[in-house]
Coordinates of C-alpha atoms and ligand atoms in Angstrom, one line a residue:
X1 CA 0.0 0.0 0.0
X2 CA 1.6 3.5 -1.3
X3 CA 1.5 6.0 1.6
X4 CA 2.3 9.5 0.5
X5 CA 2.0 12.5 2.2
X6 CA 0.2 15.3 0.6
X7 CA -2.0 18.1 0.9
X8 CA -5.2 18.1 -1.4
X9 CA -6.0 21.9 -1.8
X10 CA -9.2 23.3 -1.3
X11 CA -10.3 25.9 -3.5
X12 CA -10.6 29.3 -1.7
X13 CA -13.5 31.5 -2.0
X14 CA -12.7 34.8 -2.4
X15 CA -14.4 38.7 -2.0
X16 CA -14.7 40.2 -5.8
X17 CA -12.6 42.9 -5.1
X18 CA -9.6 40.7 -4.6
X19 CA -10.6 38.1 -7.2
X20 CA -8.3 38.7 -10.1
X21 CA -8.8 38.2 -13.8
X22 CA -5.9 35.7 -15.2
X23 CA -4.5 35.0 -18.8
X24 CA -2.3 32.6 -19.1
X25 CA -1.0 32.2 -22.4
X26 CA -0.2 28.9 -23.4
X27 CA -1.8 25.6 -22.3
X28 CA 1.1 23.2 -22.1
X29 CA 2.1 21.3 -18.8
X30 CA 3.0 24.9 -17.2
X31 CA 0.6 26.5 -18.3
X32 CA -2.0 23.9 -17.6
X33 CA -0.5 23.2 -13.7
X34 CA -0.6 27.2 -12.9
X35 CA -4.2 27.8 -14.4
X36 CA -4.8 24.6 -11.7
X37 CA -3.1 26.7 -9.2
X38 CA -5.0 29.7 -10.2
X39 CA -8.5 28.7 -9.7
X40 CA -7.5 27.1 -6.5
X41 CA -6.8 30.4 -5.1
X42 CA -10.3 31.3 -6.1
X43 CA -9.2 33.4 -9.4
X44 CA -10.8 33.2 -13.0
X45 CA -8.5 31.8 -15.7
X46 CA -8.6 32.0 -19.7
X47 CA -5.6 29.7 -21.2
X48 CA -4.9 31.1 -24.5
X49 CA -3.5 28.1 -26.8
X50 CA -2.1 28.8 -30.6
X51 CA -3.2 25.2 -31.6
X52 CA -6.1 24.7 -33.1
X53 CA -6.7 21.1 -30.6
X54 CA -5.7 20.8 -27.3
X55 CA -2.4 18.0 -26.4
X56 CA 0.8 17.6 -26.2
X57 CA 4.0 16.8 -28.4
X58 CA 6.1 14.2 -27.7
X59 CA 5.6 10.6 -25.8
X60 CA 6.7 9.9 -22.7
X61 CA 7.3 12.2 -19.6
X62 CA 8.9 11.3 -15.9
X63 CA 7.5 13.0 -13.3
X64 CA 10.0 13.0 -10.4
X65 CA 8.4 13.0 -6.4
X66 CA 8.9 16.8 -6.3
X67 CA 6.4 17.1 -9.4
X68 CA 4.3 13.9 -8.1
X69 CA 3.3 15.7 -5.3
X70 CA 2.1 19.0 -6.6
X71 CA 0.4 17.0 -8.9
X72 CA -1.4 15.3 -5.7
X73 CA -2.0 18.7 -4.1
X74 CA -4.4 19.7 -6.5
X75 CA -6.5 16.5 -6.5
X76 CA -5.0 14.6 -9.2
X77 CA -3.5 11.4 -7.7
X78 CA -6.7 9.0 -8.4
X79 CA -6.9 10.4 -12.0
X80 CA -3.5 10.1 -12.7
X81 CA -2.9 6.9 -10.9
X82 CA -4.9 5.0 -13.7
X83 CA -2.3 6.7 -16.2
X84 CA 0.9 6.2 -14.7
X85 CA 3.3 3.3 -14.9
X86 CA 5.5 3.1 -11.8
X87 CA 9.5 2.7 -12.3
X88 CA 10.9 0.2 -9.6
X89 CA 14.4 0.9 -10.2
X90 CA 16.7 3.7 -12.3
X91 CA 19.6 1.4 -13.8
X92 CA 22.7 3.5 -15.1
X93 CA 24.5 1.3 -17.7
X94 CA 27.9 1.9 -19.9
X95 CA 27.9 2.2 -23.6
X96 CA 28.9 -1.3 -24.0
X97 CA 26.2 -2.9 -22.0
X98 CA 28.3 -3.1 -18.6
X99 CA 25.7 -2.2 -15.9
X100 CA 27.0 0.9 -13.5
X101 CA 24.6 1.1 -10.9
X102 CA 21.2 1.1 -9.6
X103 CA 19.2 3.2 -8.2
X104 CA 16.1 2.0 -5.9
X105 CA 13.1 3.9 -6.6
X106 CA 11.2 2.5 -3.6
X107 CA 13.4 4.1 -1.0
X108 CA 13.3 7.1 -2.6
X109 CA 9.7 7.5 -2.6
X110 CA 9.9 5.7 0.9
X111 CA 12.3 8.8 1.7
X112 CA 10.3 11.6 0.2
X113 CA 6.7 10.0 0.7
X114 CA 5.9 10.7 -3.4
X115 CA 6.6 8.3 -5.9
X116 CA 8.2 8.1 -9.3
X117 CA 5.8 7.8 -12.2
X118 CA 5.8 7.6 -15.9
X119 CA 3.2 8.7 -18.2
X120 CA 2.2 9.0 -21.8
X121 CA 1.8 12.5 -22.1
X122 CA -1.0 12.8 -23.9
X123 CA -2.9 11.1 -20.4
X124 CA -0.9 13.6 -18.5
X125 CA -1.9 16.5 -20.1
X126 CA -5.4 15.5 -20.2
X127 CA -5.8 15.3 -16.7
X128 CA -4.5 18.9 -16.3
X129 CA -7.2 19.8 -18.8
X130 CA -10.3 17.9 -16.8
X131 CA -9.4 19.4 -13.6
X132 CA -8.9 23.0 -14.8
X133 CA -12.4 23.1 -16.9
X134 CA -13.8 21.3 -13.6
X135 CA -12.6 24.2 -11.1
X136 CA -14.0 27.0 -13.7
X137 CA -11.4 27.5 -15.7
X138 CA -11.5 28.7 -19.8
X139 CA -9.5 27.3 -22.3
X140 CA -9.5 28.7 -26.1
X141 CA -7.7 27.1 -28.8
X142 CA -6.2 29.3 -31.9
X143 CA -6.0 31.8 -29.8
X144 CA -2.1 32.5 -30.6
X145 CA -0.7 35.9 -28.6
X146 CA 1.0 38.3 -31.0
X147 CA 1.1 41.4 -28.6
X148 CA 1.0 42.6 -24.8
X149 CA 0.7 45.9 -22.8
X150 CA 0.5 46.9 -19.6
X151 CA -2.1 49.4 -19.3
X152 CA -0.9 52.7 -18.3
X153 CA -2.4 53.0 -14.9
X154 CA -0.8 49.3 -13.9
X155 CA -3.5 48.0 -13.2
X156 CA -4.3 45.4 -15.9
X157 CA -2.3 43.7 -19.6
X158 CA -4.2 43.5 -22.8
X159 CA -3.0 40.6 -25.4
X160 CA -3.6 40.9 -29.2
X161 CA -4.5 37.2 -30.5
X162 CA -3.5 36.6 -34.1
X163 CA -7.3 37.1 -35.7
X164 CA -7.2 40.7 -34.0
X165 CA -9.1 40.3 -30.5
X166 CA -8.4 41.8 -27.8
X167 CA -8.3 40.7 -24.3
X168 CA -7.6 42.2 -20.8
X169 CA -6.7 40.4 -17.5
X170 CA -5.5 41.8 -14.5
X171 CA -2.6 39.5 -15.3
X172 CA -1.1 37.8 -18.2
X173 CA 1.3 34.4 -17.4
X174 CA 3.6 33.7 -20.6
X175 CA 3.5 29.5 -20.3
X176 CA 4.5 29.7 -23.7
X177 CA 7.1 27.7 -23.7
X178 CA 10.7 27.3 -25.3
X179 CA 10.2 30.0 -28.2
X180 CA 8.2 32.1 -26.1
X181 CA 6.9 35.0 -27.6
X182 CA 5.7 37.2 -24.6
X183 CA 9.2 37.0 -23.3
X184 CA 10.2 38.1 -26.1
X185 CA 7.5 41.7 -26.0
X186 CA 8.7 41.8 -22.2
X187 CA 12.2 42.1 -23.3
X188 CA 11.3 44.5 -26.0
X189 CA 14.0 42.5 -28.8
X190 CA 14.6 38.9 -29.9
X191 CA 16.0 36.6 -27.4
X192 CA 16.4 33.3 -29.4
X193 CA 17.4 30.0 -26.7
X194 CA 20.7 28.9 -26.1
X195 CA 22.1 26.1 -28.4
X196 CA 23.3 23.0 -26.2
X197 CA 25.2 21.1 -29.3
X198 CA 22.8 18.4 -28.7
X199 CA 19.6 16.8 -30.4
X200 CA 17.2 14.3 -29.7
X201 CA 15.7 11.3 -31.1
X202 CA 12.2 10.0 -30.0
X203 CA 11.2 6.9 -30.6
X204 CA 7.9 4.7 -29.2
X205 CA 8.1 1.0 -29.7
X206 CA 5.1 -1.3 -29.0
X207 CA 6.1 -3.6 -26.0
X208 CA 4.6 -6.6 -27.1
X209 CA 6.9 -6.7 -30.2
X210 CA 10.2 -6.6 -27.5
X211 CA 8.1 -9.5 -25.4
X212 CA 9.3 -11.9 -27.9
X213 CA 12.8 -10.8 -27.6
X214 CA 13.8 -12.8 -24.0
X215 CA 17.2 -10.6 -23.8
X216 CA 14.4 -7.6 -24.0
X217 CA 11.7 -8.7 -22.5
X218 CA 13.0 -7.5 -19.4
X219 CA 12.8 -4.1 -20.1
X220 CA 8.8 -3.6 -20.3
X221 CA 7.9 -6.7 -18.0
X222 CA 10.0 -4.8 -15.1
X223 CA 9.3 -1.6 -15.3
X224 CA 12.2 0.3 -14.7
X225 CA 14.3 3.4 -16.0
X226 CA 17.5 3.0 -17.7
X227 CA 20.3 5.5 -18.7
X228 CA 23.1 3.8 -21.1
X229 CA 26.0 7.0 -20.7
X230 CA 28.7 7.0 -23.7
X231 CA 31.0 9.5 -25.8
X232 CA 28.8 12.1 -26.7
X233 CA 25.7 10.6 -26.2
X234 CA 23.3 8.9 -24.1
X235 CA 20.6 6.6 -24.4
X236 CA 17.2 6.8 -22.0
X237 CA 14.1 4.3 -22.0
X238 CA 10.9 2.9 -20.0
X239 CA 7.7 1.7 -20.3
X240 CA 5.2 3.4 -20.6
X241 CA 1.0 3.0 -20.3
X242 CA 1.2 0.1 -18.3
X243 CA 3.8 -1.8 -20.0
X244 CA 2.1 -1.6 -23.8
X245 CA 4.7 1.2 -25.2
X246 CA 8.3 1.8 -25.0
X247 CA 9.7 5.3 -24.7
X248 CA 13.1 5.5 -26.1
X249 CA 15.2 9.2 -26.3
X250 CA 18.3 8.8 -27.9
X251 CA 20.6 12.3 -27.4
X252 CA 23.1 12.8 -29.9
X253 CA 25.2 16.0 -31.4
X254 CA 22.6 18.5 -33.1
X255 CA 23.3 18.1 -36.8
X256 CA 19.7 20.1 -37.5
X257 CA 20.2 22.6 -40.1
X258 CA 19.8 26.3 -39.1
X259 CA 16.7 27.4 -39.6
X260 CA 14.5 24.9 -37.6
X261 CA 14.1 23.2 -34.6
X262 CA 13.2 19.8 -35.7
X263 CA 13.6 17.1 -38.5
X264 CA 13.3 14.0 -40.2
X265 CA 15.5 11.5 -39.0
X266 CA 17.1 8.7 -40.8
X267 CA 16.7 5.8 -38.9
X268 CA 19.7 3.8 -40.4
X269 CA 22.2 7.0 -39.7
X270 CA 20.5 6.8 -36.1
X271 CA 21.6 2.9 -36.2
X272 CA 25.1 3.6 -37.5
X273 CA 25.6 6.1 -34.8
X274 CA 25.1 3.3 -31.9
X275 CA 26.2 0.6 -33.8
X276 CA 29.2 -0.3 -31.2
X277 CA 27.0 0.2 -28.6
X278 CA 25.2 -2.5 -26.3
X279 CA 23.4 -4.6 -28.8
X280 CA 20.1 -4.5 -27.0
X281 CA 20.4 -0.9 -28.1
X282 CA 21.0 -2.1 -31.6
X283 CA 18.0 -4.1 -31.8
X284 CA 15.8 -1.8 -30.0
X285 CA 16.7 0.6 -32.9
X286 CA 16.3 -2.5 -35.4
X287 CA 12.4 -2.1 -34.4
X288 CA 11.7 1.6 -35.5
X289 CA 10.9 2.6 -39.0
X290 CA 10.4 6.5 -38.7
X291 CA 11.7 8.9 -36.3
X292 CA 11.6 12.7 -35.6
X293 CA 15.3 14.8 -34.5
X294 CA 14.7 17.7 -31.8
X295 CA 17.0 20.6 -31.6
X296 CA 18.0 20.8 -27.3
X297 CA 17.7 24.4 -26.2
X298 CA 18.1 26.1 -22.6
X299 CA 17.3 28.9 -21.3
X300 CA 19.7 29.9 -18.4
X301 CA 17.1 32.2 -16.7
X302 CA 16.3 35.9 -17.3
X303 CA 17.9 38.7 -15.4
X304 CA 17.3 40.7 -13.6
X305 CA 13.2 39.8 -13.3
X306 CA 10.4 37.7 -14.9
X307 CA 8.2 40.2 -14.0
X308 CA 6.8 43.4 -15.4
X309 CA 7.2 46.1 -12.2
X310 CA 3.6 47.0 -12.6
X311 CA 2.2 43.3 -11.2
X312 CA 0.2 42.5 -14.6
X313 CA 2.8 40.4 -16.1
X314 CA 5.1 37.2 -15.6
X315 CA 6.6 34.2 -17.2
X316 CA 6.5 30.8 -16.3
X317 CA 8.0 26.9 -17.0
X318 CA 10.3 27.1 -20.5
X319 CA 9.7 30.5 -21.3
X320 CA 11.9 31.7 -18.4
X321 CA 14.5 28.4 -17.5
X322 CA 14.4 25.4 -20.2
X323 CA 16.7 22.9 -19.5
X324 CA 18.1 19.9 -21.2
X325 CA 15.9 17.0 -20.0
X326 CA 19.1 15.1 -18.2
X327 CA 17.5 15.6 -14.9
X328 CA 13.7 14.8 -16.2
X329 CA 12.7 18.1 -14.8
X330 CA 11.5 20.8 -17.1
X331 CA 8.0 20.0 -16.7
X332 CA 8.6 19.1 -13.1
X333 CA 10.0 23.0 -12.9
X334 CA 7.1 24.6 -14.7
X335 CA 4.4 22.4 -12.3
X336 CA 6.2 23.9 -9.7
X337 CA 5.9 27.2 -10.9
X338 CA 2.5 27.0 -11.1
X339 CA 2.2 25.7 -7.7
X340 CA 4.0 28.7 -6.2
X341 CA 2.5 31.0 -8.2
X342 CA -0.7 30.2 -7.4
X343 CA 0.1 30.1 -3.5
X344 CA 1.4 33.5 -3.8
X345 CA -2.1 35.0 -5.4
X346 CA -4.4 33.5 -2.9
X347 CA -2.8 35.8 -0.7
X348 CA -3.5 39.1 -1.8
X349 CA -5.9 41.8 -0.2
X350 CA -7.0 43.5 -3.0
X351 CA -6.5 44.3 -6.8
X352 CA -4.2 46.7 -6.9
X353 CA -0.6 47.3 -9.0
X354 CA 1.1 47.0 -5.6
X355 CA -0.4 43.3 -4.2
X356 CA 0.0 42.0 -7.6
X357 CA 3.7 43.1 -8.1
X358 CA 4.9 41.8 -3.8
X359 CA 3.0 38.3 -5.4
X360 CA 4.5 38.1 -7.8
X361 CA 8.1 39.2 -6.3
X362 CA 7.7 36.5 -3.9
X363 CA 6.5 33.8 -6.6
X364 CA 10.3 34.8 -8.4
X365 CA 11.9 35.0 -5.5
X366 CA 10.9 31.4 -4.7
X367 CA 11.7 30.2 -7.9
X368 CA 14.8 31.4 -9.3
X369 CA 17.6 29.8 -7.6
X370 CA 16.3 26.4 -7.7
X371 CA 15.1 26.5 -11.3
X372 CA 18.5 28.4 -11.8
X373 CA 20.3 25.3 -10.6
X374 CA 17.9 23.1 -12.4
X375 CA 19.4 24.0 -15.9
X376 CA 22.7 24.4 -14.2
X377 CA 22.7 20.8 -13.4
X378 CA 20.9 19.5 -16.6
X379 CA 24.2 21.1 -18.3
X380 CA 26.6 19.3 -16.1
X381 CA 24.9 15.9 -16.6
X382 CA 25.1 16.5 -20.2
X383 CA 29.0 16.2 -19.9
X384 CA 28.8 13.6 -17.2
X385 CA 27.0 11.4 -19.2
X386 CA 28.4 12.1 -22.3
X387 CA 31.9 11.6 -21.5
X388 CA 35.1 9.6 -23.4
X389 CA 36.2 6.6 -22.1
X390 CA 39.2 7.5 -19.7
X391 CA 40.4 8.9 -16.0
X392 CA 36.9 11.3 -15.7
X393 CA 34.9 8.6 -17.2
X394 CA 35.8 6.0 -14.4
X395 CA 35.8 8.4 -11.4
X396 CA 32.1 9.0 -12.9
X397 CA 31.4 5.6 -12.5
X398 CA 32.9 4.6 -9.6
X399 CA 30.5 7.9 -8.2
X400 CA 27.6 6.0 -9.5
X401 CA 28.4 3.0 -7.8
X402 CA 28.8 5.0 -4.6
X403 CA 25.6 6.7 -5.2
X404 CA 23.8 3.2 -5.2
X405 CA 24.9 3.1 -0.9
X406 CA 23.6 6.6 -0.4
X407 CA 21.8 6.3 3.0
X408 CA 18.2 8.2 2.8
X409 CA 16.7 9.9 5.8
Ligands
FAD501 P1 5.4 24.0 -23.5 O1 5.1 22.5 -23.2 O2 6.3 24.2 -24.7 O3 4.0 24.7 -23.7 C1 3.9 25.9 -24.3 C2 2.5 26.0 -24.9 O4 2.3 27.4 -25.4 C3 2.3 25.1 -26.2 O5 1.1 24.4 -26.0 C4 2.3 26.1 -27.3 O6 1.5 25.7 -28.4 C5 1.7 27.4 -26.7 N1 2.1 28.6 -27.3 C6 3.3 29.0 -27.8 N2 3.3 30.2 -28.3 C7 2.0 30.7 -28.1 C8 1.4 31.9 -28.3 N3 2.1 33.0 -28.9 N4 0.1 32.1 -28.0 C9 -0.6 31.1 -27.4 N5 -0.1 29.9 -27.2 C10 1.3 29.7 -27.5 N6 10.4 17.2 -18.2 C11 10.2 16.4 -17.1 O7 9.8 17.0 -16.1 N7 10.3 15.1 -17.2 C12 10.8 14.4 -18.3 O8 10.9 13.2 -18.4 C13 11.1 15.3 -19.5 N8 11.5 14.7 -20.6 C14 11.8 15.5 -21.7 C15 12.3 14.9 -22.9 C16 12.6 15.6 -24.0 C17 13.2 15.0 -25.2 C18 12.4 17.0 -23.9 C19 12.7 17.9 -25.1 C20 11.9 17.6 -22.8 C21 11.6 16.9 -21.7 N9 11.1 17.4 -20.5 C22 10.9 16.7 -19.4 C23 10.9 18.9 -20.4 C24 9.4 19.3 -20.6 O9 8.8 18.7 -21.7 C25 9.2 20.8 -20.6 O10 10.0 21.4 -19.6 C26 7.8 21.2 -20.4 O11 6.9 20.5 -21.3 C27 7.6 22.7 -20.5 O12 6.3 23.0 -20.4 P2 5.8 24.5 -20.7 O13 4.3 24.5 -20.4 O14 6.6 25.5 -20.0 O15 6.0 24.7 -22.3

């Protein structure tokens, strides 16, 4: 029997004059988790999405304890349980197949009283979508954001949707991800994200097809997470939807040409590349026919504030830290955000510039270091996994063994 420890949120009534009108542009897993937040703290929230449906890209998505259990706080744990496929183990294994270490998952969630679990994203994302239209909340589709101001008297932002509307809030979030746009007007020039010299391939494969493999059967009848670390690349799969699929990201050197983010991938240059690699690799690659390259980007963080001084604007999740996805956190980082965000705004008094801008000083202030060293860290593990065989490469895996006797309290 799985005993967490959580919270479940109640949603606060609140006094018109301190009930505040929210935008939040962009309904991705940030944006999504803050509208969540939002309504909890008794607001009304419009998500404004540029797609013409509703979903997410991509297949499948850890969500660490830290994430699980904002996730609970707002009521989603029975909803998502039926979703999630539950990791017993993280293994970390060499390029060749040697096995480095492992990591128990049980005594980590034993430890932090919130589990590790896997999802499609798709199931994920829907979830966020039920439980913000069942607290109140507004979601329109092609509804993409081409401008923002800030009223002159503070007190509220207007955004200009591509078909000409206008709409006013007494705050606008920009969830808008990577490429973010409203970061972008808050700036006032271009602020394209940071390169990382890395791309990734993602690949589904449908479990029963590895069943009859017995050397990779393994894989999807235990479910489990595993990292294979080499020179310049790693490798990262697990099961997903209750052992039927198999997420695979493989994380090579970008070779994308300039000019867009992703591509069509050639499967057999994807095979060549991990040909010498442990041949479970090899014929877990053997059993894709298509895949799609993305183009990693950061973004280190934005100084020196996410906020507009007035209280009517922030950012949130991608738009202000991306990180490479070595830790499994970005979306854990934007849920957060939300959280916090929303903590901060059931607290103020009133309406005014002033309340708005202390929230939202206080939501920053909260989040900055540790989504700072979120991307920080992302980076480092990025040449931790990706070294050379040699002197660094051994001290990194005699670390991982050690890591395998860390004592949890
Ligand atoms: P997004 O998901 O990008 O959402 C932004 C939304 O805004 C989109 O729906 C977009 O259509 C919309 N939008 C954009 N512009 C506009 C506009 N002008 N007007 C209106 N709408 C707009 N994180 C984890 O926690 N665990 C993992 O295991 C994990 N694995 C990953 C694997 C890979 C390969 C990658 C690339 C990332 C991974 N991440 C992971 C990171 C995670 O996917 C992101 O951090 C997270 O999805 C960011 O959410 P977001 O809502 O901030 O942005």
């Amino acid at each position: 029997m799985d005993d967490f420890k959580y919270t479940v949120q109640e949603k606060i009534s609140r006094d018109p004059s301190n009930t505040l009108d929210v935008i939040i542009v962009g309904a991705g897993l940030g944006g999504l988790g803050a509208a969540i937040s939002v309504l909890l703290a008794g607001h009304n929230v419009t998500v404004l999405e540029s797609a013409s449906e509703i979903g997410e890209v991509g297949a499948g998505i850890q969500i660490l304890p830290n994430a699980a259990r904002v996730l609970f706080s707002w009521g989603l744990k029975d909803a998502l349980e039926k979703f999630a496929t539950k990791p017993k183990k993280c293994n970390f294994i060499g390029w060749r197949g040697n096995k480095l270490s492992e990591m128990d998952y049980h005594a980590y969630t034993q430890a932090s009283s919130s589990p590790f679990w896997d999802f499609h994203r798709a199931n994920l994302h829907k979830c966020l979508v039920d439980r913000t239209l069942e607290l109140g909340g507004k979601i329109m589709t092609k509804a993409r954001v081409e401008a923002l101001k800030v009223a002159q008297d503070q007190l509220s932002a207007t955004v200009t949707l591509q078909d000409g509307q206008k709409l006013t809030a007494d705050l606008v979030v920009g969830a808008d991800g990577i490429n973010s746009k409203l970061r972008e007007i808050f700036l006032g020039h271009p602020d394209p994200p940071v390169l990382t010299g890395d791309l990734a391939y993602r690949i589904i494969l449908d479990a029963d097809e590895m069943r009859k493999d017995p050397e990779l059967r393994n894989f999807v009848d235990e479910p489990q997470v595993n990292y294979w670390l080499g020179p310049d690349a790693h490798a990262v799969n697990y099961v997903l939807k209750g052992g039927k699929l198999f997420n695979m990201v493989l994380l090579v050197p970008d070779d994308i040409p300039e000019g867009s983010n992703t591509a069509e991938g050639d499967v057999e240059e994807m095979r060549a590349y991990f040909k010498d690699w442990d041949p479970r690799i090899g014929k877990l690659l053997s059993m894709c026919d298509s895949v799609l390259k993305w183009r990693l980007c950061i973004r280190p963080g934005l100084e020196p504030t996410w906020s507009d001084p007035s209280g009517a604007f922030t950012l949130l999740g991608d738009a202000v830290h991306a990180t490479l996805p070595y830790l499994a956190s970005g979306a854990g980082m934007a849920l957060e955000d939300g959280s916090i965000l929303g903590l901060c705004l059931a607290r103020i008094a009133d309406k005014s510039s002033a309340s708005k801008a202390q929230a939202l000083r206080v939501y920053e202030a909260c989040r900055r270091e540790r989504t700072e060293k979120v991307v920080k860290q992302g980076t480092y593990n990025q040449w931790i996994y990706h070294l050379h065989d040699g002197d660094e490469q051994q001290k990194r895996d005699q670390r991982l063994k050690e890591f395998e006797q860390w004592e949890l309290d």
